[in-house]
Coordinates of C-alpha atoms in Angstrom, one line a residue:
M16 CA 35.3 17.3 74.6
A17 CA 33.0 17.5 71.7
T18 CA 34.3 18.1 68.2
M19 CA 33.1 20.7 65.7
G20 CA 31.6 17.8 63.6
N21 CA 29.3 16.7 66.6
I22 CA 28.1 20.1 67.5
I23 CA 27.2 20.8 64.0
F24 CA 25.5 17.4 63.7
W25 CA 23.4 17.9 66.9
S26 CA 22.7 21.4 65.9
M27 CA 21.2 20.0 62.8
I28 CA 19.2 17.4 64.7
V29 CA 17.5 20.2 66.8
L30 CA 16.8 22.0 63.5
I31 CA 15.2 19.1 62.0
I32 CA 12.9 18.4 65.3
A33 CA 11.8 22.1 65.3
F34 CA 10.9 22.1 61.6
S35 CA 9.1 18.9 62.0
T36 CA 7.0 20.4 64.7
L37 CA 6.2 23.2 62.5
I38 CA 4.9 20.8 59.7
I39 CA 2.7 19.0 62.4
L40 CA 1.3 22.3 63.5
I41 CA 0.5 23.4 60.1
L42 CA -1.2 20.2 59.4
A43 CA -3.2 20.6 62.3
L44 CA -4.3 23.8 61.7
S45 CA -5.4 22.7 57.9
L46 CA -7.3 19.9 59.2
S47 CA -9.0 22.0 61.7
N48 CA -9.8 24.5 59.0
D49 CA -11.3 21.7 56.9
S50 CA -13.1 20.2 59.6
S51 CA -15.1 23.5 60.0
S52 CA -16.9 22.9 56.9
T53 CA -18.6 19.7 58.6
S54 CA -19.4 21.6 61.8
S55 CA -22.8 22.5 62.8
V56 CA -21.8 26.0 62.4
V57 CA -21.6 27.6 58.9
S58 CA -21.1 30.9 57.1
R59 CA -22.3 31.8 54.0
D60 CA -19.3 33.9 53.3
R61 CA -16.2 32.8 54.9
F62 CA -14.0 35.6 52.9
P63 CA -16.0 38.6 52.8
L64 CA -14.6 42.1 51.6
A65 CA -15.6 45.3 53.5
N66 CA -15.4 48.7 52.1
L67 CA -13.5 51.0 54.5
G68 CA -15.8 53.1 56.5
Q69 CA -18.9 51.2 55.8
D70 CA -20.6 48.4 57.7
V71 CA -20.0 44.8 57.3
L72 CA -22.0 41.8 58.4
L73 CA -20.0 38.6 59.0
S74 CA -22.4 35.6 58.6
C75 CA -22.4 32.8 61.1
H76 CA -25.4 30.6 61.8
L77 CA -26.3 27.0 62.6
T78 CA -27.1 24.7 59.8
V79 CA -30.7 23.8 59.4
A80 CA -30.5 20.5 60.8
A81 CA -28.6 21.8 64.0
A82 CA -31.0 24.7 64.3
V83 CA -33.8 22.3 64.3
Q84 CA -32.2 20.2 67.2
V85 CA -31.1 23.3 69.3
T86 CA -32.4 23.2 72.9
G87 CA -31.7 25.9 75.5
A88 CA -30.2 29.5 75.4
V89 CA -28.0 30.0 72.7
A90 CA -24.6 31.8 73.2
V91 CA -22.2 33.2 70.7
T92 CA -18.7 34.2 71.0
W93 CA -16.6 36.1 68.5
T94 CA -12.8 36.1 68.6
K95 CA -10.0 37.4 66.2
A96 CA -6.8 35.7 65.7
Y97 CA -3.7 37.3 67.2
L98 CA -6.0 40.0 69.3
S99 CA -6.3 39.7 73.0
G100 CA -9.7 39.7 74.4
E101 CA -13.1 39.0 72.6
V102 CA -14.6 40.8 69.6
Y103 CA -18.1 40.2 70.9
K104 CA -19.9 37.6 73.5
Y105 CA -23.6 37.2 73.7
Q106 CA -24.7 34.9 76.7
D107 CA -27.8 34.2 78.8
S108 CA -29.7 36.6 76.7
A109 CA -27.5 39.6 76.8
P110 CA -24.2 41.0 75.5
Q111 CA -21.2 40.1 77.9
L112 CA -18.6 42.7 77.0
E113 CA -16.2 42.6 80.1
D114 CA -13.4 41.2 78.1
Q115 CA -13.9 42.8 74.9
N116 CA -11.0 44.3 72.8
P117 CA -11.2 48.1 73.1
Q118 CA -11.0 48.2 69.3
F119 CA -14.4 47.1 69.0
D120 CA -15.9 49.2 71.6
G121 CA -19.4 50.3 70.4
R122 CA -18.8 49.2 67.0
T123 CA -20.0 45.4 67.0
Q124 CA -23.5 43.7 67.6
V125 CA -25.4 40.7 67.3
F126 CA -29.3 40.4 66.9
P127 CA -31.0 38.9 70.0
D128 CA -34.0 37.6 67.9
A129 CA -31.7 36.1 65.3
V130 CA -29.6 34.6 68.1
A131 CA -32.3 32.5 69.4
R132 CA -32.7 31.1 66.2
G133 CA -29.1 30.0 65.9
N134 CA -27.9 32.8 63.9
G135 CA -24.9 34.5 65.5
S136 CA -23.9 37.0 62.6
L137 CA -21.9 39.7 63.7
L138 CA -22.3 43.6 62.6
I139 CA -18.9 45.5 62.6
M140 CA -19.6 49.3 62.1
A141 CA -17.4 51.9 60.4
V142 CA -14.6 49.2 59.3
T143 CA -11.1 50.1 59.4
S144 CA -8.0 48.3 58.1
R145 CA -7.2 47.1 61.5
D146 CA -10.5 44.9 61.5
D147 CA -8.7 42.9 58.6
G148 CA -8.1 39.4 59.8
V149 CA -9.5 35.8 60.7
Y150 CA -12.3 35.7 63.0
T151 CA -13.7 32.8 64.9
C152 CA -17.5 32.5 65.5
S153 CA -18.4 30.0 68.1
I154 CA -22.1 29.2 68.9
S155 CA -23.3 26.8 71.5
S156 CA -26.4 25.7 73.4
S157 CA -27.2 23.1 75.8
N158 CA -26.9 20.1 73.5
L159 CA -24.5 21.4 70.8
D160 CA -21.6 23.7 69.7
G161 CA -19.6 24.2 66.7
S162 CA -17.4 27.2 65.4
V163 CA -16.7 28.5 61.7
H164 CA -13.5 30.7 60.8
I165 CA -14.1 33.7 58.8
H166 CA -11.2 35.8 56.9
L167 CA -12.4 39.4 56.6
R168 CA -10.7 41.5 54.0
T169 CA -10.6 45.4 53.9
A170 CA -10.2 47.7 50.9
A171 CA -11.7 50.9 49.8
Y172 CA -13.3 51.6 46.5
S173 CA -15.7 53.7 44.7
K174 CA -17.5 54.4 41.6
P175 CA -15.5 56.4 39.0
T176 CA -17.2 59.3 37.2
F177 CA -16.8 60.5 33.7
S178 CA -16.9 63.6 31.5
V179 CA -16.0 64.5 27.9
K180 CA -14.8 67.9 26.5
D181 CA -12.9 68.9 23.5
G182 CA -12.3 65.5 22.6
T183 CA -11.0 64.3 25.8
L184 CA -12.7 61.4 27.9
T185 CA -11.7 62.0 31.6
A186 CA -12.5 59.5 34.6
M187 CA -12.2 60.5 38.2
G188 CA -12.2 58.3 41.3
S189 CA -11.7 58.6 44.9
R190 CA -11.4 56.3 48.0
W191 CA -9.2 53.4 46.6
Q192 CA -6.9 51.4 48.6
P193 CA -4.8 49.6 48.1
E194 CA -3.3 51.8 45.3
P195 CA -5.0 50.8 42.1
E196 CA -4.1 50.6 38.4
V197 CA -6.3 52.0 35.5
T198 CA -6.7 50.8 32.1
W199 CA -8.5 52.2 28.7
L200 CA -9.6 49.6 26.2
D201 CA -11.5 50.7 22.9
S202 CA -14.5 48.6 21.7
K203 CA -12.3 45.9 20.3
G204 CA -10.4 45.3 23.6
T205 CA -7.2 47.0 22.5
V206 CA -5.4 48.9 25.3
L207 CA -5.3 52.4 24.7
Q208 CA -2.6 55.2 26.2
G209 CA -4.1 57.3 28.9
I210 CA -2.7 59.9 31.1
T211 CA -3.2 59.3 34.8
L212 CA -2.3 61.2 37.9
F213 CA -2.6 59.5 41.3
T214 CA -2.7 61.4 44.5
E215 CA -2.4 59.8 48.0
N216 CA -4.0 61.6 51.1
P217 CA -2.4 61.3 54.4
T218 CA -4.8 58.3 55.4
G219 CA -3.4 56.1 52.6
M220 CA -6.4 56.9 50.3
Y221 CA -5.8 57.1 46.7
S222 CA -7.6 59.3 44.1
F223 CA -6.9 59.6 40.3
V224 CA -7.8 61.8 37.4
S225 CA -7.3 59.7 34.0
S226 CA -7.7 61.2 30.7
L227 CA -8.1 59.6 27.0
K228 CA -7.4 62.2 24.3
Q229 CA -9.1 62.4 20.9
V230 CA -11.9 60.0 21.4
N231 CA -14.1 59.3 18.4
V232 CA -17.8 60.1 18.6
P233 CA -19.7 58.3 19.0
T234 CA -18.0 55.1 20.4
T235 CA -17.8 53.1 23.3
Y236 CA -14.6 52.6 25.6
T237 CA -14.1 50.5 28.8
F238 CA -12.1 51.7 31.6
K239 CA -10.8 49.5 34.5
V240 CA -9.7 50.6 37.9
Q241 CA -8.4 47.9 40.1
N242 CA -6.4 46.8 43.1
L243 CA -5.5 43.6 44.5
L244 CA -9.0 43.0 45.7
V245 CA -11.5 45.1 43.5
T246 CA -12.1 45.7 40.0
A247 CA -14.5 48.5 38.7
T248 CA -15.3 47.8 35.1
S249 CA -17.1 51.0 33.3
S250 CA -18.4 50.8 29.9
T251 CA -18.6 54.5 28.5
N252 CA -20.6 55.5 25.7
V253 CA -19.4 58.7 24.3
T254 CA -21.9 60.7 22.1
G255 CA -22.2 64.4 21.0
S256 CA -24.1 65.1 24.0
G257 CA -21.9 63.8 26.4
V258 CA -21.2 60.5 28.2
T259 CA -22.9 57.4 29.7
E260 CA -21.9 54.9 31.9
K261 CA -22.4 51.6 33.4
T262 CA -20.0 50.3 36.1
T263 CA -19.8 46.7 37.5
F264 CA -17.6 45.7 40.5
S265 CA -15.8 42.1 41.0
F266 CA -14.0 41.1 44.1
S267 CA -11.2 38.8 44.2
S268 CA -11.6 35.8 46.3
S269 CA -8.0 35.2 46.7
T270 CA -6.5 35.0 50.5
V271 CA -3.2 34.5 52.0
P272 CA -2.0 31.2 51.0
V273 CA -1.4 28.4 53.7
L274 CA 2.0 27.2 53.5
S275 CA 2.2 23.7 52.1
P276 CA 4.1 21.4 54.3
S277 CA 6.0 20.2 51.2
R278 CA 7.7 23.5 51.0
F279 CA 9.7 22.4 54.2
L280 CA 10.3 18.7 53.1
L281 CA 13.2 19.5 50.6
P282 CA 15.2 21.9 53.1
L283 CA 14.6 19.2 55.8
S284 CA 16.2 16.6 53.5
G285 CA 19.0 18.9 52.8
L286 CA 19.7 19.4 56.4
L287 CA 19.6 16.0 57.2
M288 CA 22.0 15.0 54.6
Y289 CA 24.2 17.7 55.7
A290 CA 24.2 16.6 59.5
V291 CA 24.9 12.9 58.5
G292 CA 28.0 14.3 56.4
C293 CA 29.4 16.3 59.5
T294 CA 29.5 13.1 61.6

């Protein structure tokens, strides 16, 4: 009859094997992602950011050298990680949508003239938060094939509007998601104390009203509204006749990090030492 020590020992061995398998899988995925950079299929933007409710074009095309060499009809297939069915498929010079996931019904298309030249870029219309995720674009012909992974991120953002009255400068914004933060700064970059009210509607969109009291005239203030993905920076010039502004948007390139195998090595070594100690 097995002793408790033996049971614990073999349990640890099973766990070590399981974790080792996971490490191998992660390495394989990392290598496959790296290999996409040498594929004959590339994307101009592998981490696009779409504004919710608007359309987005996911870039996918053959490299110049591959496009020159292509022969025969070109087929394009788009899939999405963890989603059954296909996002879109174009083959034999026509859409093939029998296996299309209902989420994308009537909302996706490629462009036949572009496909014939090796460009399989996909248009997704009226983007929703459900569209966020990793897509794979595969292009093939009679003499070549390749694929590229594209991580589509979604957010809602809009340009703020400004008004000034009785010495109070007010910024208003709508359609922000995830929830944003706002910051007022003076012309020297010093953070100022404003009063901000956020409102969330039933769809999860945020709007805000932010006020800065006792502003100087004339002077310039900077107003920033940002969430994890988007930052809107507005330079507001307050004069005796009102306020003028110029707003620029910047977008985060951050994505969900791939877990490094080294994060598992220390726990695995600890498990092994524990298992040996139990024998």
